[in-house]
Coordinates of C-alpha atoms in Angstrom, one line a residue:
Chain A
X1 CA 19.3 9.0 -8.4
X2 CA 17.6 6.8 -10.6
X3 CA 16.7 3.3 -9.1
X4 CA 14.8 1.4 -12.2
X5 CA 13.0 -1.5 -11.1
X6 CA 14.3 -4.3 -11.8
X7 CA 12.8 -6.0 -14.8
X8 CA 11.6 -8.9 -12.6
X9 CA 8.9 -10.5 -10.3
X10 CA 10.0 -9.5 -6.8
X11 CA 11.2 -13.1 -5.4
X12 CA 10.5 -14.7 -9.1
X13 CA 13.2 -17.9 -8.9
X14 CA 13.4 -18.2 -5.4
X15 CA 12.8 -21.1 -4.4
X16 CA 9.7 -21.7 -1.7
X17 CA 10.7 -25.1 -0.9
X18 CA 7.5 -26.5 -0.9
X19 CA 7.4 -26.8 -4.4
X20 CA 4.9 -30.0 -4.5
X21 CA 2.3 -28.3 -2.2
X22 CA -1.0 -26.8 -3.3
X23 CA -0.2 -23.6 -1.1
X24 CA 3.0 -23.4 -3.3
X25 CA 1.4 -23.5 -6.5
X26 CA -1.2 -20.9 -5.6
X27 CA 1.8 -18.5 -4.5
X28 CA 3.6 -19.5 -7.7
X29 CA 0.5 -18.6 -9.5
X30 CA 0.8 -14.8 -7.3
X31 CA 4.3 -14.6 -7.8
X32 CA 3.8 -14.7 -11.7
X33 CA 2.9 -10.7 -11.7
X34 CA 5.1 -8.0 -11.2
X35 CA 5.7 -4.7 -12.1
X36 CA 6.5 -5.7 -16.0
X37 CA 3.7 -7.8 -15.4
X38 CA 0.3 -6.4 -14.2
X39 CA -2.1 -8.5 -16.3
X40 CA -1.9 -12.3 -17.6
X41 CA -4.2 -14.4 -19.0
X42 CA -4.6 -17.8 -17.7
X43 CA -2.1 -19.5 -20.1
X44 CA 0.8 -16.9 -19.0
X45 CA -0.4 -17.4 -16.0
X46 CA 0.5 -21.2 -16.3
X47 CA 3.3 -20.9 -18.0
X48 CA 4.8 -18.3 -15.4
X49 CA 3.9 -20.4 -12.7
X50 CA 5.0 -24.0 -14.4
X51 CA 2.0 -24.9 -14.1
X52 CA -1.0 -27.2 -16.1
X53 CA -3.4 -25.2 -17.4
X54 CA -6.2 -27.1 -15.6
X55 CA -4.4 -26.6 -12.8
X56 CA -4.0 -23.5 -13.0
X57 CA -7.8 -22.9 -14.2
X58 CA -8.7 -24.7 -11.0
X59 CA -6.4 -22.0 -8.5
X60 CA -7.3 -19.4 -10.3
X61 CA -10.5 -19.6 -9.6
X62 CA -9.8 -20.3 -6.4
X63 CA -7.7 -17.3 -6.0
X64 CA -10.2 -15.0 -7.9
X65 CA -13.1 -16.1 -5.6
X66 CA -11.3 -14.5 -3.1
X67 CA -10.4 -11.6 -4.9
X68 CA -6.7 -12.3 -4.4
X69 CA -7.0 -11.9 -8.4
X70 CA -9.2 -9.9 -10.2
X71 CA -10.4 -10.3 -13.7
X72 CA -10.2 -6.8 -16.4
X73 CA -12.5 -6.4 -19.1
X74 CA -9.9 -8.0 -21.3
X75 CA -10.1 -11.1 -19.6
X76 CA -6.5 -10.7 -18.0
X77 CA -5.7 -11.2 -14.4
X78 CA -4.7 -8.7 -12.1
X79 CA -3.9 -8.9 -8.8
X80 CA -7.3 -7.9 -6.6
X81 CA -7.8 -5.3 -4.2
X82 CA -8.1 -7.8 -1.2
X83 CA -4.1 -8.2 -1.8
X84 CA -3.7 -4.9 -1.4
X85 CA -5.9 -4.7 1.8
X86 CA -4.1 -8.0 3.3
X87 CA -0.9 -6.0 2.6
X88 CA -1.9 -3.3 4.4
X89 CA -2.1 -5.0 7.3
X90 CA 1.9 -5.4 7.3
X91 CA 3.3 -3.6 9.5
X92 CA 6.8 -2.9 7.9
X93 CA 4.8 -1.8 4.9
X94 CA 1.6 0.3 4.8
X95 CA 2.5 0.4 9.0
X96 CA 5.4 2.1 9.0
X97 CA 4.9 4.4 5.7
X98 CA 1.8 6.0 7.8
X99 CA 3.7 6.5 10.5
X100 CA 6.3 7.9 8.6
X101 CA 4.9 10.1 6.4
X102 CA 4.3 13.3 8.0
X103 CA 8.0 13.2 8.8
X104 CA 8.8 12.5 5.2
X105 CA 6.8 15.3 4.1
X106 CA 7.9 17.9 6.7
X107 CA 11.6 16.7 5.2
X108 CA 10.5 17.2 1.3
X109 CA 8.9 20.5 2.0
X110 CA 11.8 21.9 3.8
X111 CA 13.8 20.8 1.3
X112 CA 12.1 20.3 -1.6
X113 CA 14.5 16.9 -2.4
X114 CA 13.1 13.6 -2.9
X115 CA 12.8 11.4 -0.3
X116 CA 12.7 8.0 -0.2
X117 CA 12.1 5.3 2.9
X118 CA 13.0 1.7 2.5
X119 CA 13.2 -1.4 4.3
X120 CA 15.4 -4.3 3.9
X121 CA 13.7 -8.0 2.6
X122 CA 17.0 -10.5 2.6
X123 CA 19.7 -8.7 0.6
X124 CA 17.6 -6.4 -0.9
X125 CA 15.4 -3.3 0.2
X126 CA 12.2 -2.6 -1.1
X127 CA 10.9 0.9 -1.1
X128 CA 8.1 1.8 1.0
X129 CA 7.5 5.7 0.4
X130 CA 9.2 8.2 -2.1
X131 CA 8.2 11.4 -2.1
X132 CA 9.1 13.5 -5.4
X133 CA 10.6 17.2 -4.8
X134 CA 9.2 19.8 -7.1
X135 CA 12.1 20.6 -9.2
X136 CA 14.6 17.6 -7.9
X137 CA 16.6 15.5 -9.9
X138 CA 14.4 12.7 -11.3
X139 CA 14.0 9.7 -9.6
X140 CA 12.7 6.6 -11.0
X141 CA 11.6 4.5 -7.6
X142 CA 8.4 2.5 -7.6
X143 CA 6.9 2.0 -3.7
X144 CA 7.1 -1.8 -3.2
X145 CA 10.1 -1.6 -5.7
X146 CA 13.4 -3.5 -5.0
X147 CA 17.0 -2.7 -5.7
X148 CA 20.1 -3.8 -4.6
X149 CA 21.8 -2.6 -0.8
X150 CA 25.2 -1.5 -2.0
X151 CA 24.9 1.3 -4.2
X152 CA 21.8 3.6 -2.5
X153 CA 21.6 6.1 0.9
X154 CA 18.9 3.7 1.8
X155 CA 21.2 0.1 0.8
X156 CA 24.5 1.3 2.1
X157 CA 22.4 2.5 5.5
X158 CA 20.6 -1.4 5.6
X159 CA 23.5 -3.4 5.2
X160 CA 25.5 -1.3 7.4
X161 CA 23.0 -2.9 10.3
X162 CA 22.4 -6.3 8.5
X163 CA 23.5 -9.1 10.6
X164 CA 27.6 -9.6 9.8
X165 CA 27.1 -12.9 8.2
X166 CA 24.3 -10.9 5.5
X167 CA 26.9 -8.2 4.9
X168 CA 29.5 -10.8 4.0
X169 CA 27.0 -12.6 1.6
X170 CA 26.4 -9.8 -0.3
X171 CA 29.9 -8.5 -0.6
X172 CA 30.4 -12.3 -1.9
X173 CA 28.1 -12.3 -4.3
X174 CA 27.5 -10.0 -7.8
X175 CA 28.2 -6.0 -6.7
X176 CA 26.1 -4.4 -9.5
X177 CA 28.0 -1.3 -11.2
X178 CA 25.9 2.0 -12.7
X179 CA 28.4 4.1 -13.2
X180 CA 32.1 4.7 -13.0
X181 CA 31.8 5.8 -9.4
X182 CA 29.8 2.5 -7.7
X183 CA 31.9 0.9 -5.7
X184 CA 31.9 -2.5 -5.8
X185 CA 35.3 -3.8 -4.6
X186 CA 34.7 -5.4 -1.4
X187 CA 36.8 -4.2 1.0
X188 CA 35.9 -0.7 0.5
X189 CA 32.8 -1.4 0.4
X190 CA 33.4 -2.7 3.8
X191 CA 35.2 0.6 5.2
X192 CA 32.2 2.3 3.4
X193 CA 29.8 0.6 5.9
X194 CA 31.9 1.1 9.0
X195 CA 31.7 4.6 8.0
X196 CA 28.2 4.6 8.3
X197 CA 28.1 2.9 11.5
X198 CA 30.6 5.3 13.2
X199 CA 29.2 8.8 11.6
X200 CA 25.3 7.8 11.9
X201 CA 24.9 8.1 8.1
X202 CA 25.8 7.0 4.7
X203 CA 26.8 9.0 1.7
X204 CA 25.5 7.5 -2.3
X205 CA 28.0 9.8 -4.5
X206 CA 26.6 9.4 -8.1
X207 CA 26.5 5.6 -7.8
X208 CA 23.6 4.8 -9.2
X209 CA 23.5 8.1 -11.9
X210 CA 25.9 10.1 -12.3
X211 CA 23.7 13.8 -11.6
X212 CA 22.5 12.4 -7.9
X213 CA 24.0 12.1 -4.7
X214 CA 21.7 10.5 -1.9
X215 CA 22.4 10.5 2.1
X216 CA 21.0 8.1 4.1
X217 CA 20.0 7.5 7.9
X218 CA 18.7 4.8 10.0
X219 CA 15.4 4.2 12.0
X220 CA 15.6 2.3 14.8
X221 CA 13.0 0.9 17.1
X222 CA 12.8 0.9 21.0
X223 CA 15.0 -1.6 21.0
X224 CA 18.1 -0.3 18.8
X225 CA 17.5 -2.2 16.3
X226 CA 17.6 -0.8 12.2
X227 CA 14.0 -1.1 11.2
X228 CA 13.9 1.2 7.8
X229 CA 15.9 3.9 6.3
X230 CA 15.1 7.5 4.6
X231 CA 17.4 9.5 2.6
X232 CA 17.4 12.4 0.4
X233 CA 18.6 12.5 -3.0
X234 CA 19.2 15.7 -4.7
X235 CA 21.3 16.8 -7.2
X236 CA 25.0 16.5 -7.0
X237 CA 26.7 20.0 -6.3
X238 CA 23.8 21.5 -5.1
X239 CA 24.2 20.6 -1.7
X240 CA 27.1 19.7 0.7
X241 CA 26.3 15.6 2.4
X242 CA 27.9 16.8 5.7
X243 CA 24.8 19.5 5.4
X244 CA 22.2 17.2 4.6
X245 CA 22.7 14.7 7.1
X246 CA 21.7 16.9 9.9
X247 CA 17.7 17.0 7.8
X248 CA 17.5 13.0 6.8
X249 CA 19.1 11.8 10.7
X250 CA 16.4 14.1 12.8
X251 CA 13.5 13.1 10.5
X252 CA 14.7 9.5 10.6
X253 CA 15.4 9.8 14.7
X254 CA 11.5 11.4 14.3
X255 CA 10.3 8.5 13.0
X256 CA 12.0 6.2 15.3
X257 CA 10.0 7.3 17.9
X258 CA 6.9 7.8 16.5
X259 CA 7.6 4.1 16.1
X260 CA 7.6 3.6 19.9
X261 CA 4.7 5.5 20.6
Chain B
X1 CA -17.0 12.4 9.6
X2 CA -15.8 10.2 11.6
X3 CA -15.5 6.5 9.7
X4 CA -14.2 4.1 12.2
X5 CA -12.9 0.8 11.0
X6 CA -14.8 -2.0 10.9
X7 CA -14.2 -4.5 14.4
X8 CA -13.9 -7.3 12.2
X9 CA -11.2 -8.4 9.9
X10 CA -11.8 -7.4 6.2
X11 CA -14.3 -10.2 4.4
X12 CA -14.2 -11.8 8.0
X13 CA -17.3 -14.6 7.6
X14 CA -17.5 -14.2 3.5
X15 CA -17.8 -17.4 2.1
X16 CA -14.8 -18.4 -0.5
X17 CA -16.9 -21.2 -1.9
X18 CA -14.1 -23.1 -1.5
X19 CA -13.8 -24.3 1.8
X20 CA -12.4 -27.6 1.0
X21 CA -9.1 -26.9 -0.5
X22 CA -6.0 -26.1 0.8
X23 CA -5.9 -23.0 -0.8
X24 CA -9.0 -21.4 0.5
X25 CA -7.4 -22.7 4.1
X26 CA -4.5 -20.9 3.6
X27 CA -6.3 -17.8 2.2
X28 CA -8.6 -18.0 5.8
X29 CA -5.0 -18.1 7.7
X30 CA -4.4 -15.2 6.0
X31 CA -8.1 -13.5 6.5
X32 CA -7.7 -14.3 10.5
X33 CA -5.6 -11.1 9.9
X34 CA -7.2 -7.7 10.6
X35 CA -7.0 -3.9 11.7
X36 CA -7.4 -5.5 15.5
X37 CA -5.7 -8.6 14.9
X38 CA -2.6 -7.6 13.6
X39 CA -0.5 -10.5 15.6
X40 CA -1.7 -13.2 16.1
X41 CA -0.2 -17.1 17.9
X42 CA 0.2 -20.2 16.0
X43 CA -3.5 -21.4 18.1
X44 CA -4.7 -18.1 17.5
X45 CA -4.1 -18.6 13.7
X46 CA -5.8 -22.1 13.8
X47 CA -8.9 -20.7 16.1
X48 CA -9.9 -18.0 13.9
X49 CA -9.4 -20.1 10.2
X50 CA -11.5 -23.1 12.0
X51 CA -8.8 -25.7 11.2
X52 CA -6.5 -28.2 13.2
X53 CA -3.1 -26.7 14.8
X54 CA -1.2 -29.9 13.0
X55 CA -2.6 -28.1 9.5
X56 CA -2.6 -24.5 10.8
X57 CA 1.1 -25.4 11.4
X58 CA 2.5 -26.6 8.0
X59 CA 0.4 -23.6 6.5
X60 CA 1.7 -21.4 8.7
X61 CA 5.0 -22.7 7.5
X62 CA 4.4 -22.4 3.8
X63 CA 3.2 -19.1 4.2
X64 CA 6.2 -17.8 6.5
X65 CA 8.5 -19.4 4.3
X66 CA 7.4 -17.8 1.1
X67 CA 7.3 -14.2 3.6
X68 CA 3.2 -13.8 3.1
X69 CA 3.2 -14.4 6.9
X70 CA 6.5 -12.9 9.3
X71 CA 7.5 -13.8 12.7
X72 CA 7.7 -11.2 15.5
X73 CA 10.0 -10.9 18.3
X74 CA 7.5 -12.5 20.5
X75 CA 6.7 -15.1 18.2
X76 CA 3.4 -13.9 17.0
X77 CA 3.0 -14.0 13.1
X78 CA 2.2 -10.9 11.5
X79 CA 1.5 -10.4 7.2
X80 CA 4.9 -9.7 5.8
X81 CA 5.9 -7.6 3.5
X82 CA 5.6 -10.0 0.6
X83 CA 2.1 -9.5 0.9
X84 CA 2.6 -5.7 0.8
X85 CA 4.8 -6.1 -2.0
X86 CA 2.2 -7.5 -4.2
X87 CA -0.5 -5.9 -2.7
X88 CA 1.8 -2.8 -4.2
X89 CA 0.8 -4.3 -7.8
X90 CA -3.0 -4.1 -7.5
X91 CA -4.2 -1.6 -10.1
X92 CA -7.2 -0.2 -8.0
X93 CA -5.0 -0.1 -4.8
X94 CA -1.3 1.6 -5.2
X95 CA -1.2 2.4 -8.6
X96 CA -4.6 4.0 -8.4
X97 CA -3.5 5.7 -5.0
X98 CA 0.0 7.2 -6.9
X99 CA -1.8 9.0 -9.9
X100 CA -4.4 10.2 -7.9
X101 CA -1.8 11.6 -4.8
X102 CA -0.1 14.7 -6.7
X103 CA -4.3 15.8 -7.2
X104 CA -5.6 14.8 -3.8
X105 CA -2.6 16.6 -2.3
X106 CA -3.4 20.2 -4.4
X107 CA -7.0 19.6 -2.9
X108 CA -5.8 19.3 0.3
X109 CA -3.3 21.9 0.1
X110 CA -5.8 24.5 -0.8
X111 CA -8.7 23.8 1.5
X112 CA -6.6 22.5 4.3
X113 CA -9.5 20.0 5.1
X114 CA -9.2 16.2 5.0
X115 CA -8.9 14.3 1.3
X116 CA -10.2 10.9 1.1
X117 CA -9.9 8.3 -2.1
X118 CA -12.3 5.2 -2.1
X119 CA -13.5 2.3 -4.5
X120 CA -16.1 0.1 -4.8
X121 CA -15.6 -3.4 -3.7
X122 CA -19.0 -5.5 -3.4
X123 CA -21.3 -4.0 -1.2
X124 CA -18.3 -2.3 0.8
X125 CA -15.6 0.6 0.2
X126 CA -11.7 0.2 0.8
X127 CA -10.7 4.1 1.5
X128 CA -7.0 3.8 -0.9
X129 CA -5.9 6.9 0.5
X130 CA -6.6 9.5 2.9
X131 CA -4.8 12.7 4.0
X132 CA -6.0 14.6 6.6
X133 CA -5.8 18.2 6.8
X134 CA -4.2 20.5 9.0
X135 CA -6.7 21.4 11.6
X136 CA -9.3 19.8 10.2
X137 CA -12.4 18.0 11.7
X138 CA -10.9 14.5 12.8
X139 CA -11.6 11.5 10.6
X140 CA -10.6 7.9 11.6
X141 CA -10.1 6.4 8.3
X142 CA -8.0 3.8 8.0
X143 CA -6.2 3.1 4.3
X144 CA -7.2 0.1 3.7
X145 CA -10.3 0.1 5.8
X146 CA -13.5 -0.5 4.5
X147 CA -16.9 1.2 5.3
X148 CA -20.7 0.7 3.9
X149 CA -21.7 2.8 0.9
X150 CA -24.8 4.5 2.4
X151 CA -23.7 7.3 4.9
X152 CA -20.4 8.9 3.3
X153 CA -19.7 11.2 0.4
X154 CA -17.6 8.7 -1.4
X155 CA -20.5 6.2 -0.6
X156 CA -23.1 7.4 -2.2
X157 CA -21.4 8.2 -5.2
X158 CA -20.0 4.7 -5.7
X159 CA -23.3 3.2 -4.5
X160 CA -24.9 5.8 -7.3
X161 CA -23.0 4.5 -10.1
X162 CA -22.9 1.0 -9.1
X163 CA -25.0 -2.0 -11.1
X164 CA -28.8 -1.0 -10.2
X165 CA -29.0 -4.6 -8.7
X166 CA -26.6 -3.8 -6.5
X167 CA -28.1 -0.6 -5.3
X168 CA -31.2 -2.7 -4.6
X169 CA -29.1 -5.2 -2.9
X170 CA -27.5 -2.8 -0.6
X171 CA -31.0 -0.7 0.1
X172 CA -33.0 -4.1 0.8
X173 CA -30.4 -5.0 3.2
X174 CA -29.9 -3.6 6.6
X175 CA -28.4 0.4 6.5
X176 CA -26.4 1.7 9.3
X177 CA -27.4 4.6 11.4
X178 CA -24.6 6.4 12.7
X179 CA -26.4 9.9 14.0
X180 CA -30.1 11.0 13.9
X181 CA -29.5 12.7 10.1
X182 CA -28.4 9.2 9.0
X183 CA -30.3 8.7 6.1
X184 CA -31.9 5.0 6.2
X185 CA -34.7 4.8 4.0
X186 CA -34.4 3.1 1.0
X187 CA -37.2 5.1 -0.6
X188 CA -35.1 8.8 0.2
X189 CA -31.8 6.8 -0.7
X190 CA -33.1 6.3 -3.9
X191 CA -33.7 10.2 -4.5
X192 CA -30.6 11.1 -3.2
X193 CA -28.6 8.7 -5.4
X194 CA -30.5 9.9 -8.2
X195 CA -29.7 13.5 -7.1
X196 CA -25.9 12.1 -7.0
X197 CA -26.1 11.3 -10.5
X198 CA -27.6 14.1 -11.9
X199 CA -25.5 16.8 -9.8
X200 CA -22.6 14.9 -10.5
X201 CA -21.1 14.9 -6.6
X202 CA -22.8 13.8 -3.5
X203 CA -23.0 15.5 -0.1
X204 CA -23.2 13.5 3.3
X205 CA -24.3 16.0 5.9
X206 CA -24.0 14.8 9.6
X207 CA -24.6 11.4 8.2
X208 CA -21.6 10.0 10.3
X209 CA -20.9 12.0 12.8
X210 CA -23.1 15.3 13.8
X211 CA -19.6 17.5 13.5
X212 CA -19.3 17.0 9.9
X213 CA -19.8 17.5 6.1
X214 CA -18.6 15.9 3.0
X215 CA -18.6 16.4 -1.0
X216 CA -18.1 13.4 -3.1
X217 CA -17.5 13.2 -6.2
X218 CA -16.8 10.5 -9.1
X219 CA -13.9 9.3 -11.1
X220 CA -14.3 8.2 -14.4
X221 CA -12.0 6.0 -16.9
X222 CA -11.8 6.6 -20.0
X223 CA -14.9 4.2 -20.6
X224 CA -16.9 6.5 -18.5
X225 CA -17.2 4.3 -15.8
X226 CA -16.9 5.2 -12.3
X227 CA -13.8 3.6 -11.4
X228 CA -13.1 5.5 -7.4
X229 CA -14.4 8.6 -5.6
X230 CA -13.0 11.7 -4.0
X231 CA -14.5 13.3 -0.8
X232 CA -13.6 16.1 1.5
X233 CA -14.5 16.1 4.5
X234 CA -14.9 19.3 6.5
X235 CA -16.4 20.7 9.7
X236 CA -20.1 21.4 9.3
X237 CA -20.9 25.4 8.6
X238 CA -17.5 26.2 7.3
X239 CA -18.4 26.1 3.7
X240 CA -21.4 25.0 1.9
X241 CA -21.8 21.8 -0.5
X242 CA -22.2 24.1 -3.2
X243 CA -19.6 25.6 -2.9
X244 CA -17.1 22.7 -2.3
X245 CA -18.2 20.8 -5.0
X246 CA -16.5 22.5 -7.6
X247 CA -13.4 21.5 -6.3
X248 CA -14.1 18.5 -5.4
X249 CA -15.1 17.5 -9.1
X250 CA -12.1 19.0 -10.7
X251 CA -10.0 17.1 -8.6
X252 CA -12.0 14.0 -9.3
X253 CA -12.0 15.0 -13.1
X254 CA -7.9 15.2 -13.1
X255 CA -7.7 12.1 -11.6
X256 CA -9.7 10.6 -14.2
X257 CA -7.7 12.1 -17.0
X258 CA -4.7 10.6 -15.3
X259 CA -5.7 7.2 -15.4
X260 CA -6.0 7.6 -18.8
X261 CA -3.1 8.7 -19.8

C-alpha cells in the first residue's frame, strides 16, 4: 500500500477561530511547515502565515528564543527540537508508539510485513509507527503523516469506531478514489464498516495501490473504547486476510493492555 | 547506565526573554508540561506558568482549540497530538531518528545490548532514540528526555565537539556525580574530552551507575560537524571499550553517510 503524504501542512486552512489573537498568529506562524515544507525563511514564513513581516520578525523571534524554531546555516527556519520534546510528551503520540512497539516488532519479524499503527485526529488518522518488512511491498507512510479514513486497514478500522455522527460526515463529504477498487459509494462503505465491527477487523483490498492488501484491527483501552489501530500490509496474493487477521488482532489486543498496565 | 529523567519539566525555569508577551505565556502553558506532569488541571496549568486562571483560561482555550493542548476523560489537559505532529517535522528529532533507526537496529541486533541516539541541545542532551537490548543491563532513558553531557558516552562526545566556550561553560559550572568513578574535575574532563577527540569514541565507565559501560561515538554531516552521537551501553566486564568501539563508530559513520544522502 502506498499512503503518499498529502502535499499539505497537516491542519493548513483550518480555521483556529481565534484568528485576531497573538497565540493564533504564533501557531499560524508553526502551522506554515510541513512535510513539503521543512525550512522557510522569514518572508515565506509571513506569507504562509498571512502575516506582516514585522510581525512575523517579532514572533519569530519569539518562537526561536524558545527553540520552538530553529535557525539552519542557510538562514531558514525549521522547527526546533523543543517541538519535538513537547510532542513527546503526548500521550497518543510518542506514548502510545513506545508502548506499542515491541508488539509491532514481534508482528514485523514474524511476518516480515509492514506494519503500520495509527490514530484518528478528526476525520483523518495520522500515523504514529510504521515499521518496513524486509522484502514487503513498498510502502510510502511518513510517522506523523495523515491520510484519509476510508480507504486504509488503519482508516476503515477508525471510522468503524468514530462516533456515528463522524462516520456520516465523512461519508458526506469527498470519498478519495486510488484505484479502480476504492470504494467510495456510501452505502457500501457503510456495510464495509459494520463488517468491521461484527468480525473485529477490516480488510483494504488494493484500494489505495493496486499490488497491496492491508488488514486492520483495533486497540482499545480499559474502557472499550478505539484508541489506535495496527495493520499489516503485504502484498496481494501472497497471503489469505482471513489468515492475517488472527497476527494484526492479538498484537493489537497486546497492545490494548499494555495500555492498561 | 542508568540515565533517569530529569524531575523537572524540560527547560523548566529557562528564561524565554520574553516574558511579557502572550506568546511566551502560552509557550510557559505549554512548558508546565513534563515527563511527571503529563496531566495537568486548568489551576494546575495557571500555577506552574505563573499567570492568572482568567488568562490561563483563554490560553488554554486557544491552545485546545488549535489541538496543541487535549482534554482527558477527567478533564485534565494533556499535549495533543498536534504538537506531536509537528514535533514529527523537526529535523534533529524524527527525521534524524528514521535514518539513523535501520543502523541503530543492526547494532543492536548484533550485540544484543542497548542502542542509544542523542544531540546536543545547549548545555543538555535530548536522547532521540533508544532501543534496549534483549537482556541487557537496564537503562531508564526516556526518548525525549534530556541528561547533562559529562557522565555518558554520548555526553562526552557531544560535549567534545561542542564550541570550546561551551565546554568551559559546562566544566565551570556544577558536574553531577552519580557513583564514586563519576568523573568531576574539570581539569581530568578536559583530558578525557581531548582523548574523545583524538580516539574518535568516548567511553563512560561506571560513570552513571557502578553496573555499567558505554562507547560513544560521533556523527558527522557532510560539513564534518558533529551533528548526534551513538552509544551502547552494556554491562561492565562483558566486552572491553576497545573492542566495542569499532562498532560503535561504524554505526555512527553509516548514520552520517545517511544524512547525507
Amino acid at each position: 500500500m502506498t499512503s503518499p503524504d498529502r502535499a499539505t501542512a497537516p491542519h493548513r486552512g483550518r480555521p483556529t477561530g481565534h484568528t485576531g489573537s497573538v497565540v493564533a498568529r504564533a501557531l499560524g506562524v508553526l502551522e506554515a511547515f510541513g512535510p513539503d515544507r521543512p525550512a522557510l525563511t522569514l518572508s515565506e514564513l509571513a506569507r504562509h502565515a498571512g502575516i506582516p513581516l514585522s510581525t512575523a520578525h517579532r514572533l519569530v523571534g519569539d518562537l526561536t528564543g524558545w527553540g520552538a524554531l530553529e535557525r539552519d546555516e542557510t538562514g531558514r527556519y525549521r522547527i526546533g527540537l523543543r517541538m519535538w520534546e513537547l510532542g513527546a510528551l503526548a500521550p497518543r503520540g510518542q506514548a502510545l508508539r513506545e508502548t506499542a512497539l515491541p508488539f509491532l516488532e514481534d508482528l514485523s519479524h514474524v511476518t516480515r510485513e509492514n506494519v503500520q499503527l495509527a490514530v484518528r485526529e478528526g476525520t483523518e488518522l495520522v500515523f504514529v509507527e510504521r515499521l518496513a518488512g524486509s522484502g514487503a511491498v513498498p510502502v510510502h507512510t511518513r510517522v506523523g503523516g495523515r491520510f484519509g479514513l476510508t480507504a486504509t486497514g488503519v482508516g476503515l478500522v477508525l471510522l468503524a469506531h468514530a462516533p456515528p455522527e463522524l462516520q456520516e460526515e465523512v461519508l458526506a463529504g469527498h470519498v478519495e478514489r486510488y484505484t479502480p477498487f476504492t470504494v467510495t459509494d456510501p452505502a457500501r462503505l457503510r456495510r464495509i464498516l459494520a463488517d468491521v465491527r461484527r468480525d473485529g477487523y477490516s480488510v483494504s483490498d488494493r484500494q489505495v495501490t493496486d499490488d497491496a492488501l492491508s488488514v486492520g484491527a483495533p486497540v482499545q483501552d480499559a474502557h472499550g473504547r478505539v484508541v489506535a489501530a495496527v495493520s499489516l500490509v503485504v502484498r496481494r496474493g501472497t497471503a489469505a486476510p482471513r489468515a492475517l487477521a488472527p497476527l494484526v488482532r492479538t498484537s493489537a489486543r497486546g497492545i490494548g493492555r499494555a495500555l492498561t498496565d
